[in-house]
Amino acid sequence: MHLGWFATTGFGVYGWEDPWAGNVASDLGRPGLFVDLATSLERAGFDYLMLEDSSVLPDVYRGTFESSVRRGTHVRFDPVPLVPLLANATQHLGIVATVATTFYPPFLAARLFATLDHLSGGRVGLNLVTASADGAAQNYGLTKHVEHDRRYEMADEWITVCKELWSSWDRDALTLEPGGAFADHERIHTIDHVGEHYSSRGPLNLPPGPQGRPVICQAGASPAGRAFGARHADTIIAAQTGVDAMRAYREDISRRLLENGRKPEDAKVLYLVNPILGDTDDDAFRKRDRLRQVQSGHVDRVLAALSYFTSMDFSQFDVDAPLPDLSGNNGHQGTVADMVRTGKTLREIATTHKATESIELCGSVETVADRMEEVMAEVGGDGFLIAAPVTRKNVTEITDGLAPALRRRGVLRHRYEHATFRDNLLST
Ligand SMILES: Cc1cc2nc3c(=O)[nH]c(=O)nc-3n(C[C@H](O)[C@H](O)[C@H](O)COP(=O)(O)O)c2cc1C
């Protein structure tokens, strides 16, 4: 089983005024919490830490920044400068930073991540997103965001340019012969890419990193998002609810991989979960009931999140009426399609919806480890992406409680067998 950790609000703020997150103010913008997270994940045998990102402080919900900053939810430091600090504190863990293809010039990203691949000793990855908020697009000079499927079309060309740049030096171009040349100039090539959206001459002005090209991670669940993932991703992260949907998703991705001349095992599919752990099953159930009660008092938080995902102000809708017409949504189409399918009202969705749960995991570490093993066998997927808020208590529960229970069952690695992130990820 492969495990990743999804830092759901990136290099940001977790759990302001929640119990067990008492050091938010002193951790703010500092690497310590994330270094603690990364070293714990490595001790536990995780494949990677994925850092979410966005470039906007949203004011879509009710037309103010209040819901964005009340709990610090939309504060984001840039995750990329954090990557070498985390790499420096670890030896094996993969570190994935999110990059919005719509806003980064491909040459800049290709060079930056090739550099990070060197700095990390072959352990860096990019989570490729097209970004969804109009506000983010406006920060980069657009009047509104590019249309959903066209964003993926652009992303496809974007990553193609990056891949060409990462291959612009042959693997044996660096000769480093004493008394000879540093590199063989005949094994370095321009790429001369002139496409519909991007042009780049190349080559990169640095040799390829240990992985050749960094690991590519992808999350979009719409048909265009899945097609993109099947063409380019080494790992796909998915929020599909229930074992049947999870299995269908894996089968769909496997089919798409084959259509692209790839093998199903070329991309590891990890499903989002947010385990609720207790010393006993009863402890965990009581904790779950408490958390549900808290959630039911915060319909606003979910409506604000949906407003961000869709760039539509959800405060304008009657929360007890059937769902409004959301067909104009140009944001997270997979998420909205899932909501519409439930047939629930907004209030029902807001009080029960869990964007970070493919299956409910609740109980002692032994109960939860059993369930994870069972579900993976049923789904034929590759593992889970833990999406618990980054507090040191949550990190300890998962890495010192749940992970050892999985290891005792022989389903989680005891040690890293390979030198690079991709080789560890793609090993069985
Ligand atoms: C697990 C997960 C992580 C994601 N991380 C990010 C992120 O860091 N930044 C971002 O802009 N979008 C993020 N997204 C959104 C997706 O990249 C994508 O834009 C969204 O799911 C809509 O895609 P779709 O319309 O193809 O479903 C994430 C989605 C999921 C399910």
mmCIF file of C-alpha atoms in Angstrom, residues 109-126 162-174 182 204-215 419-423:
data_model
loop_
_atom_site.group_PDB
_atom_site.id
_atom_site.type_symbol
_atom_site.label_atom_id
_atom_site.label_comp_id
_atom_site.label_asym_id
_atom_site.label_seq_id
_atom_site.Cartn_x
_atom_site.Cartn_y
_atom_site.Cartn_z
ATOM 1 C CA ALA A 109 8.540 25.683 -13.959
ATOM 2 C CA ALA A 110 10.732 23.172 -15.816
ATOM 3 C CA ARG A 111 13.908 24.920 -14.675
ATOM 4 C CA LEU A 112 12.680 25.426 -11.107
ATOM 5 C CA PHE A 113 11.643 21.804 -10.618
ATOM 6 C CA ALA A 114 14.777 20.432 -12.334
ATOM 7 C CA THR A 115 16.749 22.490 -9.812
ATOM 8 C CA LEU A 116 14.618 21.139 -6.949
ATOM 9 C CA ASP A 117 15.143 17.613 -8.229
ATOM 10 C CA HIS A 118 18.905 18.158 -7.860
ATOM 11 C CA LEU A 119 18.566 19.836 -4.471
ATOM 12 C CA SER A 120 16.370 17.027 -3.115
ATOM 13 C CA GLY A 121 18.419 14.161 -4.560
ATOM 14 C CA GLY A 122 15.575 13.074 -6.869
ATOM 15 C CA ARG A 123 12.594 13.469 -4.560
ATOM 16 C CA VAL A 124 10.486 16.257 -5.985
ATOM 17 C CA GLY A 125 7.111 16.207 -7.690
ATOM 18 C CA LEU A 126 4.607 18.690 -9.143
ATOM 19 C CA CYS A 162 8.215 20.883 -19.742
ATOM 20 C CA LYS A 163 8.877 17.267 -20.691
ATOM 21 C CA GLU A 164 10.699 18.371 -23.856
ATOM 22 C CA LEU A 165 12.818 20.733 -21.739
ATOM 23 C CA TRP A 166 13.567 18.007 -19.173
ATOM 24 C CA SER A 167 14.760 15.848 -22.095
ATOM 25 C CA SER A 168 16.775 18.615 -23.760
ATOM 26 C CA TRP A 169 19.936 17.139 -22.280
ATOM 27 C CA ASP A 170 20.494 13.458 -23.079
ATOM 28 C CA ARG A 171 20.946 11.361 -19.952
ATOM 29 C CA ASP A 172 24.622 10.859 -20.862
ATOM 30 C CA ALA A 173 25.289 14.503 -21.811
ATOM 31 C CA LEU A 174 27.145 15.182 -18.585
ATOM 32 C CA PHE A 182 32.229 18.999 -18.473
ATOM 33 C CA LEU A 204 17.433 24.025 -20.163
ATOM 34 C CA ASN A 205 20.637 25.562 -18.886
ATOM 35 C CA LEU A 206 21.176 22.802 -16.347
ATOM 36 C CA PRO A 207 21.553 19.034 -16.595
ATOM 37 C CA PRO A 208 18.581 16.793 -15.742
ATOM 38 C CA GLY A 209 18.055 15.879 -12.088
ATOM 39 C CA PRO A 210 18.299 12.359 -10.668
ATOM 40 C CA GLN A 211 14.731 11.532 -11.759
ATOM 41 C CA GLY A 212 15.157 12.868 -15.297
ATOM 42 C CA ARG A 213 11.794 14.519 -14.898
ATOM 43 C CA PRO A 214 10.053 15.154 -11.564
ATOM 44 C CA VAL A 215 7.069 13.027 -10.501
ATOM 45 C CA ALA A 419 16.977 6.176 -4.218
ATOM 46 C CA THR A 420 14.376 8.304 -6.009
ATOM 47 C CA PHE A 421 10.777 9.236 -5.286
ATOM 48 C CA ARG A 422 9.476 7.825 -8.601
ATOM 49 C CA ASP A 423 11.243 4.469 -8.201
#
